[in-house]
Short mmCIF file of C-alpha atoms and ligand atoms in Angstrom, two decimals:
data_model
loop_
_atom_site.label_atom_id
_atom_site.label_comp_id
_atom_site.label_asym_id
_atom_site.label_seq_id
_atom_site.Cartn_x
_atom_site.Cartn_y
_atom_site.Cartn_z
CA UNK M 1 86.12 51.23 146.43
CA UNK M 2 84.96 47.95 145.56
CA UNK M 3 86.84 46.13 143.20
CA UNK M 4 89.57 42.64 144.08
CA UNK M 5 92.11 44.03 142.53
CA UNK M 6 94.28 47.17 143.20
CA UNK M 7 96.26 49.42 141.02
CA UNK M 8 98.92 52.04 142.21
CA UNK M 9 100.70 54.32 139.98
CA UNK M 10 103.06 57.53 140.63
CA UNK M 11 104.10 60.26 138.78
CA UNK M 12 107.12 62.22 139.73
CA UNK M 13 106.33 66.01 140.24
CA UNK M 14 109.30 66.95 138.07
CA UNK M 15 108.99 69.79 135.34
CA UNK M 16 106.32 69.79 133.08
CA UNK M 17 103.38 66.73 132.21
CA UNK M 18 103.41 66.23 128.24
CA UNK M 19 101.89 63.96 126.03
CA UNK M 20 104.28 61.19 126.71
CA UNK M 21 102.96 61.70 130.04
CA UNK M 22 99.34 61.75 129.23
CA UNK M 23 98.79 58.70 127.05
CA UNK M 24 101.63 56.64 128.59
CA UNK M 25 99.86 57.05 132.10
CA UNK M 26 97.35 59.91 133.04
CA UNK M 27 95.01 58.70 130.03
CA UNK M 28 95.10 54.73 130.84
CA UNK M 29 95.02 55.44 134.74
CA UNK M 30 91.59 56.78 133.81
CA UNK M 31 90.53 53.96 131.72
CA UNK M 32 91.76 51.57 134.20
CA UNK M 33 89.35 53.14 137.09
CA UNK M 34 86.59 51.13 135.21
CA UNK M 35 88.22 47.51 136.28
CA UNK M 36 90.18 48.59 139.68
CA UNK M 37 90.54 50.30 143.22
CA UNK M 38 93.32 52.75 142.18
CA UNK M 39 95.93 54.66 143.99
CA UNK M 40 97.49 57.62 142.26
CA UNK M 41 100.33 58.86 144.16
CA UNK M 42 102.26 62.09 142.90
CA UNK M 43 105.78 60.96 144.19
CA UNK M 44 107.71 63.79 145.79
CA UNK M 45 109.88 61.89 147.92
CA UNK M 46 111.17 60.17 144.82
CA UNK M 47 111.43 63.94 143.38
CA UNK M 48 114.05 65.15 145.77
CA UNK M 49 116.55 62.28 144.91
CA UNK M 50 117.79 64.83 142.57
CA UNK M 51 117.84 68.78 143.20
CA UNK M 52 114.84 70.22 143.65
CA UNK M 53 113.57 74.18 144.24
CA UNK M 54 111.24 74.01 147.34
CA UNK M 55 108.41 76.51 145.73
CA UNK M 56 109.08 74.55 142.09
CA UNK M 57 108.20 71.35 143.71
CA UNK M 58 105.39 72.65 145.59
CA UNK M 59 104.34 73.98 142.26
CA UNK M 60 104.77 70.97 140.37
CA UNK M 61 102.78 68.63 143.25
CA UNK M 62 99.75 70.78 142.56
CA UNK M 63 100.56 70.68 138.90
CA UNK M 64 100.26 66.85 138.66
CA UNK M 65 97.31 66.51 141.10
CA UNK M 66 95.54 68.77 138.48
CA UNK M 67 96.42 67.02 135.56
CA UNK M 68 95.08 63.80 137.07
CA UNK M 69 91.54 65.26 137.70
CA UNK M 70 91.73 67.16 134.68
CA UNK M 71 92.34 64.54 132.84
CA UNK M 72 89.29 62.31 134.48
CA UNK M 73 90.32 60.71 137.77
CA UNK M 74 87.58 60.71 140.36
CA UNK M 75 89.39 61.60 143.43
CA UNK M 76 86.03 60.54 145.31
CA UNK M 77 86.28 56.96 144.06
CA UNK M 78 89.42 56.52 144.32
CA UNK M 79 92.65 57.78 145.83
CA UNK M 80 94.95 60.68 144.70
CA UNK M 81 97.56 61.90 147.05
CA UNK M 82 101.38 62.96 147.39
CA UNK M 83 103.81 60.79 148.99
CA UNK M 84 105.56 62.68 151.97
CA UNK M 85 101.95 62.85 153.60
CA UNK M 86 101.79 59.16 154.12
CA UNK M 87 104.87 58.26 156.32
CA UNK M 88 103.99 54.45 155.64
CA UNK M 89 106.26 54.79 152.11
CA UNK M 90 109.45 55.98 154.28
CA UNK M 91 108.80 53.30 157.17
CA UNK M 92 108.23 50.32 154.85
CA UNK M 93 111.28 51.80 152.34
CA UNK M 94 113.75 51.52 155.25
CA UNK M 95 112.43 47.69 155.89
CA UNK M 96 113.16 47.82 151.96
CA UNK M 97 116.48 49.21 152.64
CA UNK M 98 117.13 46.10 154.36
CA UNK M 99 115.58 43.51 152.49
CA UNK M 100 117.13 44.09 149.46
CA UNK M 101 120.83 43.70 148.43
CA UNK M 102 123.38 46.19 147.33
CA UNK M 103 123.93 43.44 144.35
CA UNK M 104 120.24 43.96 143.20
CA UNK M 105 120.25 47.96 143.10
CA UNK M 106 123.90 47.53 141.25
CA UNK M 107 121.72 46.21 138.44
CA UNK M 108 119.80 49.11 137.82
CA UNK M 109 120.44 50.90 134.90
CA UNK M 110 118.03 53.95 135.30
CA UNK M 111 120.92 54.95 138.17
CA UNK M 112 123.40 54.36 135.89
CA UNK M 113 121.87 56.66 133.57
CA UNK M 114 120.89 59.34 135.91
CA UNK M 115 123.93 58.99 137.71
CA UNK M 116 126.08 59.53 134.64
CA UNK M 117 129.83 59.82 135.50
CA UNK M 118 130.33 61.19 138.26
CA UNK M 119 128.20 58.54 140.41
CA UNK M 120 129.88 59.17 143.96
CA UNK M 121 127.92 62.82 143.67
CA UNK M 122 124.43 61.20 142.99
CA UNK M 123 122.44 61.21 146.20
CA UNK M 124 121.80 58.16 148.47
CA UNK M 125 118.16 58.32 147.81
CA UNK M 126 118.73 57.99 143.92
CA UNK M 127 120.44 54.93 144.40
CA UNK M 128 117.90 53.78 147.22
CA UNK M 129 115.17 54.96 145.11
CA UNK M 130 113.78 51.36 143.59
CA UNK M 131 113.31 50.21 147.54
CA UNK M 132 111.48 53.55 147.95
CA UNK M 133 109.00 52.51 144.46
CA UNK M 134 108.58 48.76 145.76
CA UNK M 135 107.34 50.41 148.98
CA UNK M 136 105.05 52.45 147.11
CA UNK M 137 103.44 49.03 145.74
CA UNK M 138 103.26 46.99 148.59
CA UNK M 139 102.68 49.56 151.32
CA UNK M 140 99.04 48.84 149.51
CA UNK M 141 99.75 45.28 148.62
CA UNK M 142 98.66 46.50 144.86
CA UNK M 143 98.62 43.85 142.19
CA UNK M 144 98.76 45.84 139.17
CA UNK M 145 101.29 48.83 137.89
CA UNK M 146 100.57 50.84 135.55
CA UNK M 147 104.51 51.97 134.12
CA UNK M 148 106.20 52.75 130.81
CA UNK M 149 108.44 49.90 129.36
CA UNK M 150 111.47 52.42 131.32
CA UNK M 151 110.21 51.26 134.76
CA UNK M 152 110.06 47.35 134.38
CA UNK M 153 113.03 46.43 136.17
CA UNK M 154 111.95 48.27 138.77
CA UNK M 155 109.13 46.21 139.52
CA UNK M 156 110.67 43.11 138.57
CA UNK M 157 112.90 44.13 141.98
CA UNK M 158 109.70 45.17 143.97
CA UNK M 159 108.53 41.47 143.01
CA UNK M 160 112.02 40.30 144.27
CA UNK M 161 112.06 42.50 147.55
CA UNK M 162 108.60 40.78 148.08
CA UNK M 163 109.38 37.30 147.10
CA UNK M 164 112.54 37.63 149.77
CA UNK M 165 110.49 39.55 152.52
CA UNK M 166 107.69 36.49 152.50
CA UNK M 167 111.06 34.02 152.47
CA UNK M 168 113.12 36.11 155.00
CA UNK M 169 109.92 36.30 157.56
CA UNK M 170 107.97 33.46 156.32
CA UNK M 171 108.58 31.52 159.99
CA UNK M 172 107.05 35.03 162.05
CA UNK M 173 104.09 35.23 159.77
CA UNK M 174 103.39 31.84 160.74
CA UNK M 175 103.77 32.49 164.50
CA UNK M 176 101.85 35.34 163.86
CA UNK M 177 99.04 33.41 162.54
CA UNK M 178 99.36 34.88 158.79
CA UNK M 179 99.00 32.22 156.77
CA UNK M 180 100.69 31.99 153.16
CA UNK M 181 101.89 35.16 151.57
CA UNK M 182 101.97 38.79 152.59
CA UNK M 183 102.83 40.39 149.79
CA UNK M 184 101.36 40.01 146.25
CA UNK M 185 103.79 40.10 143.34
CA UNK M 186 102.91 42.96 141.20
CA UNK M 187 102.10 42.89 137.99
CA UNK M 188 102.92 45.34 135.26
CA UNK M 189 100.29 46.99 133.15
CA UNK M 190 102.33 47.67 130.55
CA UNK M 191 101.28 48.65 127.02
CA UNK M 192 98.56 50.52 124.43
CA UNK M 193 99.08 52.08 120.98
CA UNK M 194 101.54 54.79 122.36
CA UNK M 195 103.19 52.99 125.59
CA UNK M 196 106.16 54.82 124.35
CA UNK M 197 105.94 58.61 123.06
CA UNK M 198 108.85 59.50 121.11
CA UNK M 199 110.04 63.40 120.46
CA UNK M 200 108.71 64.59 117.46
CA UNK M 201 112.06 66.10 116.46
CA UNK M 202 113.81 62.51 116.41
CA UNK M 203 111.85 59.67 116.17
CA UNK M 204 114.31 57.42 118.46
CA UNK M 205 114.41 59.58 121.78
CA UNK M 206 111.73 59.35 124.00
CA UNK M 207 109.51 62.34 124.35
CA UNK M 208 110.90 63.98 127.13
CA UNK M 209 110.62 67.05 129.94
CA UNK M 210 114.76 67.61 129.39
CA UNK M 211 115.06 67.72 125.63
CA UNK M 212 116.27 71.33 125.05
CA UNK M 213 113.99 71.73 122.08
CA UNK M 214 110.34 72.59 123.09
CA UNK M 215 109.35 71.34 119.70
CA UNK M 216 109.78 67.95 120.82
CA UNK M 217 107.32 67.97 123.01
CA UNK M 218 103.44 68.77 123.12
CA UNK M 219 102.94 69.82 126.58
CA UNK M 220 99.74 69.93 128.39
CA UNK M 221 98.91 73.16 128.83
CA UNK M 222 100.33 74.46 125.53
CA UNK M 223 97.76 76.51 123.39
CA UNK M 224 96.05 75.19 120.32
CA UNK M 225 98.35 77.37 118.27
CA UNK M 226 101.42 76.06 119.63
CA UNK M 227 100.13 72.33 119.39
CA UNK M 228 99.21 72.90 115.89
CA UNK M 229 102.19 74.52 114.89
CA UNK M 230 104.84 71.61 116.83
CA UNK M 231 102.65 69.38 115.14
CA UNK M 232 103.01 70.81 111.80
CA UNK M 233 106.86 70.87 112.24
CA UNK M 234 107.15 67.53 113.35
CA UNK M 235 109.67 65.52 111.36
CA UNK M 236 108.66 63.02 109.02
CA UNK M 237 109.86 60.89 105.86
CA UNK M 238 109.16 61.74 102.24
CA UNK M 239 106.87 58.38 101.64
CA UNK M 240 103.73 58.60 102.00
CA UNK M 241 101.68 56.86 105.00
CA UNK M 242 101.92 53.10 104.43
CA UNK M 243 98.11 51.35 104.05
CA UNK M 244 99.50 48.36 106.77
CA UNK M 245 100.93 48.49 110.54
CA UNK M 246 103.97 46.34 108.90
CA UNK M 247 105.28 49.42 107.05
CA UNK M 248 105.57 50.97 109.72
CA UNK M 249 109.15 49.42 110.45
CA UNK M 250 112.09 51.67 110.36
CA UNK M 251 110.03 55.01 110.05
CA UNK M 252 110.39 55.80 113.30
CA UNK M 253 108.68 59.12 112.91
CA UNK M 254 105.93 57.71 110.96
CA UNK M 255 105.46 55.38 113.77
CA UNK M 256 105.15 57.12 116.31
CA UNK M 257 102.71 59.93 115.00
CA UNK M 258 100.46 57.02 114.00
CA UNK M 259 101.01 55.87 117.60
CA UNK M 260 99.49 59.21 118.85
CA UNK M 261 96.71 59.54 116.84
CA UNK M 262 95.53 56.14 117.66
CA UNK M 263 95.69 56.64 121.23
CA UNK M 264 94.54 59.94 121.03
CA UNK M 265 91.28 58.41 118.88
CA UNK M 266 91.98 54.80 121.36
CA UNK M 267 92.14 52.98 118.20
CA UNK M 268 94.21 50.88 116.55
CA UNK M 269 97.00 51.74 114.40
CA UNK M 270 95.57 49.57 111.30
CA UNK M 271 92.31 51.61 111.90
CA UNK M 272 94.54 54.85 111.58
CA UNK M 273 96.55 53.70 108.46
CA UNK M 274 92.87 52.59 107.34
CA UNK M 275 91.94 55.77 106.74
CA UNK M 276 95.11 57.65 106.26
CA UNK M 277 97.26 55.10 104.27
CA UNK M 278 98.49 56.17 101.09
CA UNK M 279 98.06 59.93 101.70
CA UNK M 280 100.64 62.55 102.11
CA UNK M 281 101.92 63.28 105.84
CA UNK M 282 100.06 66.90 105.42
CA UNK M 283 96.94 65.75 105.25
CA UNK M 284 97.24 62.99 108.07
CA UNK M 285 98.92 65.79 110.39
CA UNK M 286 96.22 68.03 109.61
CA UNK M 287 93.83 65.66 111.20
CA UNK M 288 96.16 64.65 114.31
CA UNK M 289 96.31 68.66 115.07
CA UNK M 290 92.47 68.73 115.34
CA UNK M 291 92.19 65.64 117.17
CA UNK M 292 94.90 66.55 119.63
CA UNK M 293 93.28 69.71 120.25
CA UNK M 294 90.01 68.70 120.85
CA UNK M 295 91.73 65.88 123.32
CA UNK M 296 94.33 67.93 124.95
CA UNK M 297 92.75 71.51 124.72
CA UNK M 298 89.76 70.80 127.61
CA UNK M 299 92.23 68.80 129.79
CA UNK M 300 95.08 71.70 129.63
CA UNK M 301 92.45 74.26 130.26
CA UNK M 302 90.82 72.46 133.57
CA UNK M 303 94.35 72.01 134.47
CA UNK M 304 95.01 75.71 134.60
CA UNK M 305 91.58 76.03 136.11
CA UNK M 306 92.44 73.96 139.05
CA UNK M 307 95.68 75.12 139.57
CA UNK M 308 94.68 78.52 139.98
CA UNK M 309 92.72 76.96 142.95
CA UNK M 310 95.56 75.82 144.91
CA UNK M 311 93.65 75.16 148.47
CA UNK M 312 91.23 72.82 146.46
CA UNK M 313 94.02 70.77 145.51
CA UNK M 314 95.73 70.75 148.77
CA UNK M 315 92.02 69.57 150.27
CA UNK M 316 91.88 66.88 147.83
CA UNK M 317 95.38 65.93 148.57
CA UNK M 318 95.14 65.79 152.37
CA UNK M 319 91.25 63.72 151.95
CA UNK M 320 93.37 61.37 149.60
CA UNK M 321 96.48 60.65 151.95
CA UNK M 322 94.06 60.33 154.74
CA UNK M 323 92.31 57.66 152.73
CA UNK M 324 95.63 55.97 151.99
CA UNK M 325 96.62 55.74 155.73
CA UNK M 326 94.16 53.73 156.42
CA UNK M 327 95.34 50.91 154.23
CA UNK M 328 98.84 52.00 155.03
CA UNK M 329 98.70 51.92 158.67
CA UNK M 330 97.32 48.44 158.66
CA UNK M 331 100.24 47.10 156.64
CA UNK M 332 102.83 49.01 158.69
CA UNK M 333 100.95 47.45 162.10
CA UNK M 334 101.44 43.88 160.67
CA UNK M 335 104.83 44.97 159.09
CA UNK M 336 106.42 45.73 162.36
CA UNK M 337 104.69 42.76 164.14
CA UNK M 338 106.23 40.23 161.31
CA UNK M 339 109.66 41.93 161.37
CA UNK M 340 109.81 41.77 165.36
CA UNK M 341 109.66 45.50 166.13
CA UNK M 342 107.47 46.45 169.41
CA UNK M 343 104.75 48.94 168.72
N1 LIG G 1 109.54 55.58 139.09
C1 LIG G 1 108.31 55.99 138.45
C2 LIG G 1 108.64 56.88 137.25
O1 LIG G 1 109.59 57.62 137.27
C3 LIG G 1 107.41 56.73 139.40
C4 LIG G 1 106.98 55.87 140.53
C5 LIG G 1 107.32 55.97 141.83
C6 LIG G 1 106.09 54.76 140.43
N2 LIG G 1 106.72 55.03 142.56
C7 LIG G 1 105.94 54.27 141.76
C8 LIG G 1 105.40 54.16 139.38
C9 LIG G 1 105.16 53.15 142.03
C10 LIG G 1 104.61 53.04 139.66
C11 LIG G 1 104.49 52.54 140.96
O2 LIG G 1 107.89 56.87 136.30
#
């Protein structure tokens, strides 16, 4: 590694990657391996703060990892590794745990969601989970994080918990001899033509793993048939394509199959309606389905390639997290020194 600057990212190893997933993360952490030392951290700690089947999660761990390097990380660069093998993220969580105030986590509205109504049955470690994240970060002082537009406020706390760890123990760094600030406030890398994928059933919900309807999704390892056909189904309006971004505005669905094809092509969505303005939707779609195929099909197929090689993954997994300790080990030495712990 040999850049300034670091980048972590994680992707829970929760049911399965689709193209939401792909071009709202796995396709810019790739790009961003170009500019930055990278961490790519399948997060099954944060997994488990909601039910998980042991051989399903296993599953799923291997499932991401494969997607990654399918998809074009260089595990040999740079790092790719699952959570639980790097105790540093539970250590530096509990510090978390203590750092940050019940007040803060109150805030959070992606518990509130997943807690729904009946909150006093979610698990501890749902609620806990944005110490756990902010961990992630810092436990590698990273400076930039990659994250949908869902995950902001969760490092806009990891940037508090920091800001109020550096306060808290700013006297013991000092005695310690570590001058200024221990740790960075990270910055989100948030954006691109398709930062959010929307379900190509309803142009207003996110494209997600839980929507009942497989038609909303594209998923990675679907076959060419079944992309071409979700594709073809996909809803639309009865205009035709508008020849300008601008009309774009309150065709949801229009939007956001524009959104794919342009970072599917990494273009910009003038450049699509460029070509495509003015036409009928069939014509456009019949261009996104061979694009998205000859984007998607290669990936999906080294996927199931790799997983079908499951003790190459776990190799890759346990020379990543060893890799990661290193860094991790050092924080968590001067972590415990700041916080007055005896080691
Ligand atoms: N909470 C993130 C998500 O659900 C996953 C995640 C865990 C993460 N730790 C992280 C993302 C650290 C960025 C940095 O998408």
């Amino acid at each position: 590694m040999a850049f300034q600057q670091r980048v972590f990212s994680g992707v829970q190893p929760t049911g399965n990657l689709h193209l939401g997933n792909y071009l709202g993360a796995i396709q810019r952490f790739v790009a961003l391996q170009d500019s930055y030392d990278c961490l790519y951290c399948v997060v099954d700690m944060h997994a488990i703060t909601v039910w998980q089947d042991p051989a399903e999660l296993k599953k799923q761990i291997r499932e991401v990892t494969a997607a990654f390097i399918a998809a074009g990380i260089d595990p040999a660069k740079h790092i790719v590794f699952n959570q639980s093998q790097v105790s540093g993220h539970a250590e530096l969580a509990w510090v978390f745990n203590c750092v940050a105030r019940l007040g803060w986590l109150n805030r959070m509205t992606q518990f509130k969601e997943k807690a729904g109504k009946d909150r006093e049955n979610a698990s501890v470690g749902l609620y806990a989970y944005p110490n756990l994240m902010a961990a992630d970060i810092l436990l590698y002082r990273a400076t930039h994080v990659p994250v949908g537009e869902d995950q902001k406020q969760h490092l806009e706390l990891a940037r508090d918990i920091a800001q109020k760890f550096n306060n808290d123990f700013g006297p013991s760094m000092t005695a310690l001899g570590l001058e200024g600030t221990f740790f960075p406030q990270p910055e989100p890398l948030i954006g691109g033509p398709a930062a959010r994928v929307m379900s190509l059933r309803d142009g207003s919900k996110k494209m997600s793993k839980s929507d009942p309807s497989d038609l909303s999704r594209i998923n990675l390892t679907d076959d060419a048939d079944t992309v071409a056909s979700k594709i073809r189904k996909a809803k639309t309006d009865p205009e035709p394509l508008p020849s300008e971004a601008e009309g774009l505005k309150g065709r949801p669905e229009a939007e956001n199959l524009v959104g794919i094809y342009a970072a599917l092509a990494d273009i910009s969505k003038e450049k699509v309606l460029a070509e495509f303005g003015g036409g009928q939707f069939s014509t456009f779609k019949a261009a996104l389905v061979d694009l998205s195929v000859a984007k998607l099909g290669p990936v999906g197929s080294e996927m199931k390639r790799l997983v079908s090689e499951p003790s190459h993954i776990d190799a890759i997994l346990r020379d990543g997290a060893a890799r990661a300790r290193v860094i991790a080990d050092e924080t968590m030495r001067q972590v415990k020194d700041i916080v007055g712990f005896v080691r």
